[in-house]
């Protein structure tokens, strides 16, 4: 069984390469939200999120695989902590059955650690923009949850051309937002400033409206005619990026989307909620033009030493085995771009998400990026096929406090359409294919 560990002993283990510190609380608490009585939100430095609810029904090799992805591998010392007074007995018993050198449990919990202002705490810099279902429930119930500035708010169910999904059911009070309202159906780039201003006003959005977005993933497949219609979470982050570009000051994303809300036992509805248009957005669009780059700036970024053009595409897209899309013929990558990964194909982002579709541990995202030179001191422009997956990574970089990031809106669709633009295929020299490729 797990052995108890004191605060001083825990302090001495932080940062040790052979020790894995597991945070068993919900990922929202890990990111920075105060869910219990903790005086400060966040996590103990060096910890990785491993919520007890993820592993509640796992044991043996299945549990070991989840822990290994979190950074706890065989032979290591494991220290687990959670909320004071919570029952983690079953989880700790299963930990003790795995081939770790030792398993410890910090029984005082995170609340005790956070109570001493001298003890360090890490948190996702802009955690408040990544909300959880309990926060949203408070907001919808007319309460004043943490970090909400007050005033008007709107909730949107986002997808691409799949109104029937919203009609089937949606979160209470949610309006429907089709990404076609924000993107041109010719090249899938963001619409013109005038069109965006009119679109936002038609939805009732002003620059000072708090906007909460969510999507619903329903297993998109390349066998589908329009796979993007089932990739609701990517659609929601695409909408978030364009709204931020336009100038909405407070854009938030429901972590895990529709599925997280339902998993937490909250109700849905079928009522058709109609937007109440406003006369105007209130500010000129765009307020944040630096969030999107077009092809000329993409070329400039490729020539700079203090910038990177980052391909958020699957490995097979990056090396030119597939284009990734029904409507894009050319294969390959923009010459000089670095690989930022995504997942298995153009409609999945599993390498940026946890098993429940919540955002992956941001420390791991940053570490993976750093291996290919993607760092916050550089001007970073993410691209994919048409800007969707790039928008998800843009939003995560924003949450992490990065301020020089952007999306190359035209992406591979625009770049590959001109044969004069330099492209590459194959595995770059010196690069090792990812495991399983």
Tab-separated table of C-alpha atoms in Angstrom:
chain	number	residue	atom	x	y	z
A	1	UNK	CA	0.000	0.000	0.000
A	2	UNK	CA	1.087	3.598	-0.508
A	3	UNK	CA	3.251	5.020	2.280
A	4	UNK	CA	2.590	8.442	3.816
A	5	UNK	CA	4.963	11.271	3.016
A	6	UNK	CA	5.511	14.535	4.886
A	7	UNK	CA	5.567	18.038	3.443
A	8	UNK	CA	9.328	18.346	3.920
A	9	UNK	CA	9.944	14.959	2.284
A	10	UNK	CA	7.721	15.940	-0.636
A	11	UNK	CA	9.605	19.222	-1.029
A	12	UNK	CA	12.877	17.337	-1.308
A	13	UNK	CA	11.528	15.066	-4.057
A	14	UNK	CA	10.295	17.850	-6.345
A	15	UNK	CA	12.306	17.920	-9.547
A	16	UNK	CA	14.014	14.561	-9.036
A	17	UNK	CA	14.248	12.804	-12.439
A	18	UNK	CA	13.344	9.403	-10.969
A	19	UNK	CA	10.197	10.697	-9.244
A	20	UNK	CA	6.733	11.218	-10.725
A	21	UNK	CA	4.290	13.454	-8.884
A	22	UNK	CA	0.654	12.632	-9.685
A	23	UNK	CA	-2.167	15.128	-9.124
A	24	UNK	CA	-5.358	13.098	-8.667
A	25	UNK	CA	-7.710	16.096	-8.676
A	26	UNK	CA	-9.769	17.184	-11.705
A	27	UNK	CA	-7.764	18.819	-14.490
A	28	UNK	CA	-9.549	22.126	-13.822
A	29	UNK	CA	-7.991	22.196	-10.348
A	30	UNK	CA	-4.585	21.303	-11.790
A	31	UNK	CA	-4.862	24.183	-14.269
A	32	UNK	CA	-5.622	26.766	-11.596
A	33	UNK	CA	-9.298	26.727	-10.636
A	34	UNK	CA	-10.076	26.630	-6.897
A	35	UNK	CA	-12.594	23.803	-6.643
A	36	UNK	CA	-12.421	23.132	-2.903
A	37	UNK	CA	-11.117	25.181	0.006
A	38	UNK	CA	-7.644	25.778	-1.405
A	39	UNK	CA	-6.419	29.349	-0.822
A	40	UNK	CA	-4.485	29.295	-4.107
A	41	UNK	CA	-5.262	27.437	-7.305
A	42	UNK	CA	-2.859	25.370	-9.381
A	43	UNK	CA	-0.605	22.410	-8.695
A	44	UNK	CA	2.653	21.457	-7.011
A	45	UNK	CA	5.556	22.164	-9.409
A	46	UNK	CA	6.519	19.126	-11.439
A	47	UNK	CA	3.174	17.391	-10.975
A	48	UNK	CA	1.258	15.835	-13.859
A	49	UNK	CA	-2.538	15.560	-13.986
A	50	UNK	CA	-3.869	12.065	-13.447
A	51	UNK	CA	-7.430	12.481	-12.155
A	52	UNK	CA	-8.707	9.546	-10.176
A	53	UNK	CA	-11.836	9.508	-12.363
A	54	UNK	CA	-9.745	8.631	-15.446
A	55	UNK	CA	-8.443	5.476	-13.823
A	56	UNK	CA	-11.460	4.467	-11.748
A	57	UNK	CA	-12.229	1.513	-13.972
A	58	UNK	CA	-8.695	0.680	-15.080
A	59	UNK	CA	-6.078	-1.661	-13.696
A	60	UNK	CA	-3.024	-3.628	-14.801
A	61	UNK	CA	-1.595	-2.754	-18.201
A	62	UNK	CA	-4.383	-0.310	-19.049
A	63	UNK	CA	-3.636	1.733	-15.933
A	64	UNK	CA	0.120	1.451	-16.524
A	65	UNK	CA	-0.300	2.841	-20.055
A	66	UNK	CA	-2.212	5.886	-18.791
A	67	UNK	CA	0.382	6.504	-16.100
A	68	UNK	CA	3.269	6.105	-18.536
A	69	UNK	CA	1.754	8.758	-20.806
A	70	UNK	CA	1.518	11.010	-17.757
A	71	UNK	CA	5.208	10.387	-17.028
A	72	UNK	CA	5.067	7.659	-14.359
A	73	UNK	CA	7.046	4.705	-15.722
A	74	UNK	CA	8.128	1.415	-14.200
A	75	UNK	CA	10.992	1.721	-11.742
A	76	UNK	CA	10.212	5.290	-10.735
A	77	UNK	CA	9.152	6.602	-7.343
A	78	UNK	CA	5.554	7.813	-7.462
A	79	UNK	CA	4.088	10.415	-5.128
A	80	UNK	CA	0.329	10.998	-5.365
A	81	UNK	CA	-1.716	13.812	-3.885
A	82	UNK	CA	-5.268	15.048	-4.165
A	83	UNK	CA	-7.871	16.903	-2.136
A	84	UNK	CA	-7.696	16.671	1.639
A	85	UNK	CA	-10.164	14.118	2.973
A	86	UNK	CA	-10.999	12.523	-0.391
A	87	UNK	CA	-11.004	8.738	-0.643
A	88	UNK	CA	-8.300	7.583	-3.052
A	89	UNK	CA	-7.922	4.126	-1.532
A	90	UNK	CA	-8.716	2.077	-4.636
A	91	UNK	CA	-6.484	4.176	-6.882
A	92	UNK	CA	-3.571	3.982	-4.431
A	93	UNK	CA	-4.009	0.223	-4.084
A	94	UNK	CA	-3.782	-0.195	-7.850
A	95	UNK	CA	-0.718	2.055	-7.960
A	96	UNK	CA	0.952	-0.167	-5.398
A	97	UNK	CA	0.396	-3.213	-7.615
A	98	UNK	CA	2.422	-1.696	-10.482
A	99	UNK	CA	6.222	-2.049	-10.827
A	100	UNK	CA	7.225	1.277	-9.244
A	101	UNK	CA	10.190	1.420	-6.896
A	102	UNK	CA	7.983	3.068	-4.247
A	103	UNK	CA	4.525	4.665	-3.975
A	104	UNK	CA	3.845	7.518	-1.559
A	105	UNK	CA	0.706	9.455	-0.698
A	106	UNK	CA	0.676	13.076	0.498
A	107	UNK	CA	-2.322	12.807	2.805
A	108	UNK	CA	-2.624	16.518	3.818
A	109	UNK	CA	-3.593	17.225	0.219
A	110	UNK	CA	-3.106	20.205	-2.031
A	111	UNK	CA	-5.008	22.497	0.351
A	112	UNK	CA	-2.306	22.063	3.003
A	113	UNK	CA	0.462	22.688	0.485
A	114	UNK	CA	-1.219	25.822	-0.892
A	115	UNK	CA	-1.883	27.252	2.584
A	116	UNK	CA	1.776	28.252	2.977
A	117	UNK	CA	2.494	31.225	0.690
A	118	UNK	CA	6.185	30.291	0.695
A	119	UNK	CA	5.541	26.998	-1.095
A	120	UNK	CA	5.662	27.243	-4.886
A	121	UNK	CA	2.633	26.618	-7.089
A	122	UNK	CA	2.325	26.406	-10.873
A	123	UNK	CA	-0.810	27.149	-12.866
A	124	UNK	CA	-1.880	27.572	-16.467
A	125	UNK	CA	-1.292	31.320	-16.991
A	126	UNK	CA	-4.698	32.006	-18.556
A	127	UNK	CA	-6.578	29.120	-16.946
A	128	UNK	CA	-9.721	31.256	-16.593
A	129	UNK	CA	-10.259	31.115	-20.362
A	130	UNK	CA	-10.551	27.307	-20.189
A	131	UNK	CA	-13.691	26.789	-18.138
A	132	UNK	CA	-15.104	23.594	-16.650
A	133	UNK	CA	-18.698	22.407	-16.553
A	134	UNK	CA	-19.270	23.309	-12.896
A	135	UNK	CA	-18.209	26.902	-13.589
A	136	UNK	CA	-20.547	27.096	-16.569
A	137	UNK	CA	-23.436	25.632	-14.539
A	138	UNK	CA	-22.975	28.388	-11.953
A	139	UNK	CA	-22.969	31.013	-14.697
A	140	UNK	CA	-26.141	29.632	-16.302
A	141	UNK	CA	-27.826	29.503	-12.897
A	142	UNK	CA	-27.321	33.230	-12.467
A	143	UNK	CA	-24.465	32.992	-9.993
A	144	UNK	CA	-21.167	34.886	-10.151
A	145	UNK	CA	-18.464	32.214	-10.595
A	146	UNK	CA	-14.737	32.825	-10.161
A	147	UNK	CA	-13.138	35.200	-12.705
A	148	UNK	CA	-16.454	36.152	-14.364
A	149	UNK	CA	-16.314	39.933	-14.826
A	150	UNK	CA	-20.078	40.355	-14.784
A	151	UNK	CA	-22.173	41.814	-17.558
A	152	UNK	CA	-23.518	40.073	-20.657
A	153	UNK	CA	-22.522	36.561	-21.603
A	154	UNK	CA	-23.484	34.238	-24.435
A	155	UNK	CA	-23.022	30.480	-24.807
A	156	UNK	CA	-22.599	28.906	-28.252
A	157	UNK	CA	-22.796	25.345	-29.542
A	158	UNK	CA	-20.322	25.394	-32.441
A	159	UNK	CA	-19.933	23.177	-35.472
A	160	UNK	CA	-19.598	23.263	-39.242
A	161	UNK	CA	-22.852	22.898	-41.153
A	162	UNK	CA	-24.475	20.423	-38.754
A	163	UNK	CA	-27.498	22.256	-37.396
A	164	UNK	CA	-29.209	18.934	-36.739
A	165	UNK	CA	-26.686	18.230	-33.976
A	166	UNK	CA	-27.803	21.358	-32.132
A	167	UNK	CA	-31.451	20.530	-32.772
A	168	UNK	CA	-31.026	17.053	-31.262
A	169	UNK	CA	-29.953	18.616	-27.955
A	170	UNK	CA	-27.551	21.176	-26.562
A	171	UNK	CA	-26.532	22.857	-23.322
A	172	UNK	CA	-29.266	24.980	-21.694
A	173	UNK	CA	-29.470	28.443	-23.187
A	174	UNK	CA	-26.899	27.740	-25.896
A	175	UNK	CA	-27.197	29.490	-29.251
A	176	UNK	CA	-26.066	27.835	-32.479
A	177	UNK	CA	-22.924	29.033	-34.264
A	178	UNK	CA	-22.058	27.631	-37.688
A	179	UNK	CA	-18.400	28.248	-38.558
A	180	UNK	CA	-19.564	29.117	-42.101
A	181	UNK	CA	-20.676	32.425	-40.626
A	182	UNK	CA	-17.044	33.213	-39.776
A	183	UNK	CA	-15.215	31.593	-42.707
A	184	UNK	CA	-15.412	32.023	-46.457
A	185	UNK	CA	-16.788	28.922	-48.172
A	186	UNK	CA	-14.383	29.559	-51.057
A	187	UNK	CA	-11.039	29.168	-49.263
A	188	UNK	CA	-12.065	28.629	-45.584
A	189	UNK	CA	-10.145	31.756	-44.539
A	190	UNK	CA	-11.754	34.140	-42.070
A	191	UNK	CA	-14.318	36.443	-43.619
A	192	UNK	CA	-13.677	40.121	-44.344
A	193	UNK	CA	-13.722	42.640	-41.468
A	194	UNK	CA	-17.101	43.955	-42.592
A	195	UNK	CA	-18.592	40.474	-42.845
A	196	UNK	CA	-17.234	39.497	-39.434
A	197	UNK	CA	-18.545	42.675	-37.831
A	198	UNK	CA	-21.996	42.014	-39.286
A	199	UNK	CA	-21.887	38.325	-38.305
A	200	UNK	CA	-20.992	39.045	-34.703
A	201	UNK	CA	-23.662	41.710	-34.380
A	202	UNK	CA	-26.231	39.286	-35.823
A	203	UNK	CA	-25.327	36.828	-33.060
A	204	UNK	CA	-25.701	39.475	-30.373
A	205	UNK	CA	-21.950	39.667	-29.710
A	206	UNK	CA	-20.305	42.957	-28.812
A	207	UNK	CA	-16.630	43.406	-28.074
A	208	UNK	CA	-17.286	43.350	-24.314
A	209	UNK	CA	-19.566	40.283	-24.274
A	210	UNK	CA	-18.209	37.246	-22.444
A	211	UNK	CA	-18.488	34.458	-25.024
A	212	UNK	CA	-18.327	30.795	-23.981
A	213	UNK	CA	-17.893	28.234	-26.761
A	214	UNK	CA	-18.139	24.462	-26.838
A	215	UNK	CA	-18.225	21.677	-29.397
A	216	UNK	CA	-19.243	18.050	-29.595
A	217	UNK	CA	-17.012	15.374	-31.079
A	218	UNK	CA	-18.724	12.348	-32.605
A	219	UNK	CA	-15.945	10.233	-34.119
A	220	UNK	CA	-15.187	11.900	-37.465
A	221	UNK	CA	-13.863	9.590	-40.155
A	222	UNK	CA	-12.286	10.164	-43.546
A	223	UNK	CA	-15.018	7.878	-44.847
A	224	UNK	CA	-17.524	10.648	-44.119
A	225	UNK	CA	-18.385	13.110	-46.857
A	226	UNK	CA	-17.788	16.022	-44.474
A	227	UNK	CA	-15.670	14.760	-41.547
A	228	UNK	CA	-15.361	18.270	-40.094
A	229	UNK	CA	-19.036	18.223	-39.140
A	230	UNK	CA	-18.181	15.714	-36.416
A	231	UNK	CA	-15.111	17.564	-35.112
A	232	UNK	CA	-16.950	20.027	-32.921
A	233	UNK	CA	-14.176	20.788	-30.453
A	234	UNK	CA	-11.805	21.851	-33.229
A	235	UNK	CA	-14.636	23.954	-34.677
A	236	UNK	CA	-15.091	25.649	-31.303
A	237	UNK	CA	-11.418	26.618	-31.100
A	238	UNK	CA	-11.544	27.885	-34.692
A	239	UNK	CA	-14.439	30.140	-33.694
A	240	UNK	CA	-12.544	31.214	-30.562
A	241	UNK	CA	-9.504	32.280	-32.572
A	242	UNK	CA	-11.545	34.303	-35.077
A	243	UNK	CA	-13.543	36.002	-32.307
A	244	UNK	CA	-10.299	36.937	-30.549
A	245	UNK	CA	-8.901	38.241	-33.852
A	246	UNK	CA	-12.037	40.329	-34.332
A	247	UNK	CA	-11.740	41.833	-30.877
A	248	UNK	CA	-13.981	39.969	-28.409
A	249	UNK	CA	-12.116	40.625	-25.168
A	250	UNK	CA	-13.355	37.638	-23.138
A	251	UNK	CA	-13.544	34.402	-25.123
A	252	UNK	CA	-13.701	31.159	-23.157
A	253	UNK	CA	-13.774	27.475	-24.109
A	254	UNK	CA	-15.554	24.688	-22.221
A	255	UNK	CA	-12.803	22.132	-21.623
A	256	UNK	CA	-13.953	18.750	-22.930
A	257	UNK	CA	-17.005	20.344	-24.526
A	258	UNK	CA	-20.459	18.785	-24.644
A	259	UNK	CA	-19.222	15.403	-23.428
A	260	UNK	CA	-17.700	16.894	-20.261
A	261	UNK	CA	-20.999	18.602	-19.449
A	262	UNK	CA	-22.999	15.396	-19.891
A	263	UNK	CA	-20.419	13.280	-18.027
A	264	UNK	CA	-20.836	15.569	-15.023
A	265	UNK	CA	-24.562	14.870	-14.992
A	266	UNK	CA	-25.823	18.255	-16.120
A	267	UNK	CA	-29.000	18.571	-18.241
A	268	UNK	CA	-29.400	19.328	-21.932
A	269	UNK	CA	-32.334	20.807	-23.818
A	270	UNK	CA	-33.892	20.825	-27.288
A	271	UNK	CA	-35.318	24.348	-27.188
A	272	UNK	CA	-34.290	26.521	-30.143
A	273	UNK	CA	-32.598	29.562	-28.639
A	274	UNK	CA	-32.481	32.444	-31.090
A	275	UNK	CA	-29.849	35.201	-30.935
A	276	UNK	CA	-30.866	38.764	-30.212
A	277	UNK	CA	-28.931	40.905	-32.715
A	278	UNK	CA	-27.227	44.102	-31.585
A	279	UNK	CA	-26.814	47.260	-33.701
A	280	UNK	CA	-23.038	46.919	-33.929
A	281	UNK	CA	-20.026	45.033	-32.594
A	282	UNK	CA	-18.779	48.239	-31.004
A	283	UNK	CA	-15.185	48.407	-32.261
A	284	UNK	CA	-13.502	48.242	-35.667
A	285	UNK	CA	-12.662	44.697	-36.810
A	286	UNK	CA	-10.027	43.346	-36.416
A	287	UNK	CA	-8.760	44.520	-33.051
A	288	UNK	CA	-6.023	41.847	-33.004
A	289	UNK	CA	-4.742	41.541	-36.589
A	290	UNK	CA	-1.501	39.997	-35.282
A	291	UNK	CA	-3.383	36.768	-34.523
A	292	UNK	CA	-3.660	35.860	-38.226
A	293	UNK	CA	-0.956	35.926	-40.880
A	294	UNK	CA	-1.453	35.668	-44.604
A	295	UNK	CA	0.822	34.165	-47.224
A	296	UNK	CA	3.285	37.058	-47.508
A	297	UNK	CA	3.988	37.090	-43.779
A	298	UNK	CA	4.201	33.282	-43.810
A	299	UNK	CA	7.017	33.604	-46.364
A	300	UNK	CA	8.733	36.183	-44.167
A	301	UNK	CA	8.479	33.914	-41.123
A	302	UNK	CA	10.203	31.110	-43.028
A	303	UNK	CA	13.150	33.434	-43.669
A	304	UNK	CA	13.502	34.607	-40.059
A	305	UNK	CA	15.674	33.009	-37.380
A	306	UNK	CA	13.436	34.300	-34.611
A	307	UNK	CA	10.242	32.746	-36.000
A	308	UNK	CA	8.792	29.370	-36.954
A	309	UNK	CA	6.035	28.245	-39.291
A	310	UNK	CA	4.579	25.205	-37.536
A	311	UNK	CA	2.716	22.378	-39.283
A	312	UNK	CA	-0.141	21.134	-37.096
A	313	UNK	CA	-0.824	18.094	-39.225
A	314	UNK	CA	-0.546	14.347	-38.886
A	315	UNK	CA	2.773	12.660	-39.619
A	316	UNK	CA	1.480	11.177	-42.871
A	317	UNK	CA	0.365	14.612	-44.047
A	318	UNK	CA	3.671	16.174	-43.011
A	319	UNK	CA	5.810	13.707	-44.980
A	320	UNK	CA	3.480	13.739	-47.999
A	321	UNK	CA	1.802	10.352	-47.903
A	322	UNK	CA	-1.695	11.901	-47.857
A	323	UNK	CA	-3.127	15.380	-48.320
A	324	UNK	CA	-5.461	14.885	-45.382
A	325	UNK	CA	-8.575	16.250	-47.095
A	326	UNK	CA	-11.106	15.216	-49.704
A	327	UNK	CA	-10.831	18.612	-51.403
A	328	UNK	CA	-7.026	19.060	-51.376
A	329	UNK	CA	-5.034	17.170	-53.998
A	330	UNK	CA	-1.342	18.084	-53.483
A	331	UNK	CA	0.620	16.297	-50.756
A	332	UNK	CA	3.600	17.439	-48.741
A	333	UNK	CA	4.466	20.346	-46.481
A	334	UNK	CA	5.570	23.938	-46.733
A	335	UNK	CA	9.346	23.867	-47.237
A	336	UNK	CA	11.064	24.965	-44.058
A	337	UNK	CA	8.099	24.401	-41.750
A	338	UNK	CA	8.623	22.452	-38.537
A	339	UNK	CA	6.312	19.679	-37.364
A	340	UNK	CA	3.998	20.473	-34.468
A	341	UNK	CA	1.958	17.224	-34.634
A	342	UNK	CA	-1.795	16.919	-34.137
A	343	UNK	CA	-3.005	13.351	-34.029
A	344	UNK	CA	-4.023	10.589	-36.395
A	345	UNK	CA	-5.582	12.653	-39.193
A	346	UNK	CA	-6.992	16.036	-40.174
A	347	UNK	CA	-9.970	15.738	-37.839
A	348	UNK	CA	-8.329	14.482	-34.653
A	349	UNK	CA	-6.189	16.274	-32.076
A	350	UNK	CA	-5.568	13.412	-29.647
A	351	UNK	CA	-1.907	14.349	-29.118
A	352	UNK	CA	-3.099	17.636	-27.617
A	353	UNK	CA	-5.889	16.182	-25.514
A	354	UNK	CA	-6.475	13.837	-22.623
A	355	UNK	CA	-8.575	10.704	-22.857
A	356	UNK	CA	-11.715	12.753	-22.041
A	357	UNK	CA	-10.987	15.378	-24.751
A	358	UNK	CA	-9.837	17.958	-22.206
A	359	UNK	CA	-6.653	19.904	-22.892
A	360	UNK	CA	-3.505	17.875	-22.316
A	361	UNK	CA	-1.028	18.834	-19.584
A	362	UNK	CA	0.313	22.159	-20.847
A	363	UNK	CA	3.803	21.395	-19.547
A	364	UNK	CA	3.932	18.391	-21.881
A	365	UNK	CA	2.655	20.435	-24.823
A	366	UNK	CA	5.359	23.055	-24.278
A	367	UNK	CA	8.062	20.400	-23.876
A	368	UNK	CA	7.051	18.673	-27.113
A	369	UNK	CA	7.108	21.993	-28.953
A	370	UNK	CA	10.496	22.956	-27.552
A	371	UNK	CA	12.091	19.836	-29.094
A	372	UNK	CA	11.551	21.316	-32.559
A	373	UNK	CA	12.331	24.910	-31.663
A	374	UNK	CA	8.769	26.081	-30.997
A	375	UNK	CA	9.265	28.463	-28.080
A	376	UNK	CA	7.388	31.524	-26.767
A	377	UNK	CA	10.228	33.969	-27.474
A	378	UNK	CA	9.728	33.448	-31.236
A	379	UNK	CA	7.034	34.617	-33.612
A	380	UNK	CA	5.074	31.391	-34.076
A	381	UNK	CA	2.531	30.853	-36.856
A	382	UNK	CA	0.633	27.578	-36.741
A	383	UNK	CA	-0.865	26.175	-39.927
A	384	UNK	CA	-2.743	23.054	-40.982
A	385	UNK	CA	-4.979	22.483	-43.985
A	386	UNK	CA	-7.414	25.373	-43.573
A	387	UNK	CA	-6.812	26.773	-40.092
A	388	UNK	CA	-8.877	24.554	-37.791
A	389	UNK	CA	-6.235	22.452	-36.065
A	390	UNK	CA	-3.902	25.436	-36.096
A	391	UNK	CA	-6.580	27.375	-34.205
A	392	UNK	CA	-6.706	24.762	-31.451
A	393	UNK	CA	-2.951	24.986	-30.892
A	394	UNK	CA	-3.155	28.790	-31.120
A	395	UNK	CA	-5.706	28.784	-28.307
A	396	UNK	CA	-3.581	26.477	-26.161
A	397	UNK	CA	-0.544	28.708	-26.700
A	398	UNK	CA	-2.704	31.666	-25.654
A	399	UNK	CA	-3.756	29.827	-22.487
A	400	UNK	CA	-0.070	29.198	-21.764
A	401	UNK	CA	0.609	32.924	-21.823
A	402	UNK	CA	2.287	33.097	-25.232
A	403	UNK	CA	1.864	36.439	-26.962
A	404	UNK	CA	3.671	36.071	-30.306
A	405	UNK	CA	1.542	33.284	-31.767
A	406	UNK	CA	-0.705	33.398	-34.823
A	407	UNK	CA	-2.483	31.214	-37.369
A	408	UNK	CA	-1.435	31.150	-41.012
A	409	UNK	CA	-4.988	31.179	-42.256
A	410	UNK	CA	-4.444	29.987	-45.821
A	411	UNK	CA	-2.475	26.943	-44.679
A	412	UNK	CA	-1.622	24.033	-46.927
A	413	UNK	CA	-4.779	24.618	-49.011
A	414	UNK	CA	-3.592	28.030	-50.177
A	415	UNK	CA	0.151	27.297	-50.280
A	416	UNK	CA	-0.130	24.091	-52.298
A	417	UNK	CA	-2.437	25.689	-54.871
A	418	UNK	CA	0.495	27.660	-56.339
A	419	UNK	CA	3.199	25.376	-57.820
A	420	UNK	CA	5.738	28.189	-57.436
A	421	UNK	CA	5.553	27.919	-53.641
A	422	UNK	CA	8.326	25.609	-52.367
A	423	UNK	CA	7.169	22.319	-50.853
A	424	UNK	CA	8.798	19.192	-49.460
A	425	UNK	CA	7.948	15.533	-48.929
A	426	UNK	CA	9.596	12.719	-47.040
A	427	UNK	CA	11.187	12.592	-43.610
A	428	UNK	CA	13.346	15.684	-42.962
A	429	UNK	CA	17.048	14.982	-42.551
A	430	UNK	CA	17.931	14.242	-38.959
A	431	UNK	CA	14.325	13.793	-37.895
A	432	UNK	CA	13.132	10.527	-36.360
A	433	UNK	CA	9.601	9.366	-37.246
A	434	UNK	CA	7.307	9.224	-34.219
A	435	UNK	CA	6.673	5.906	-32.525
A	436	UNK	CA	4.111	3.867	-34.441
A	437	UNK	CA	4.469	5.844	-37.672
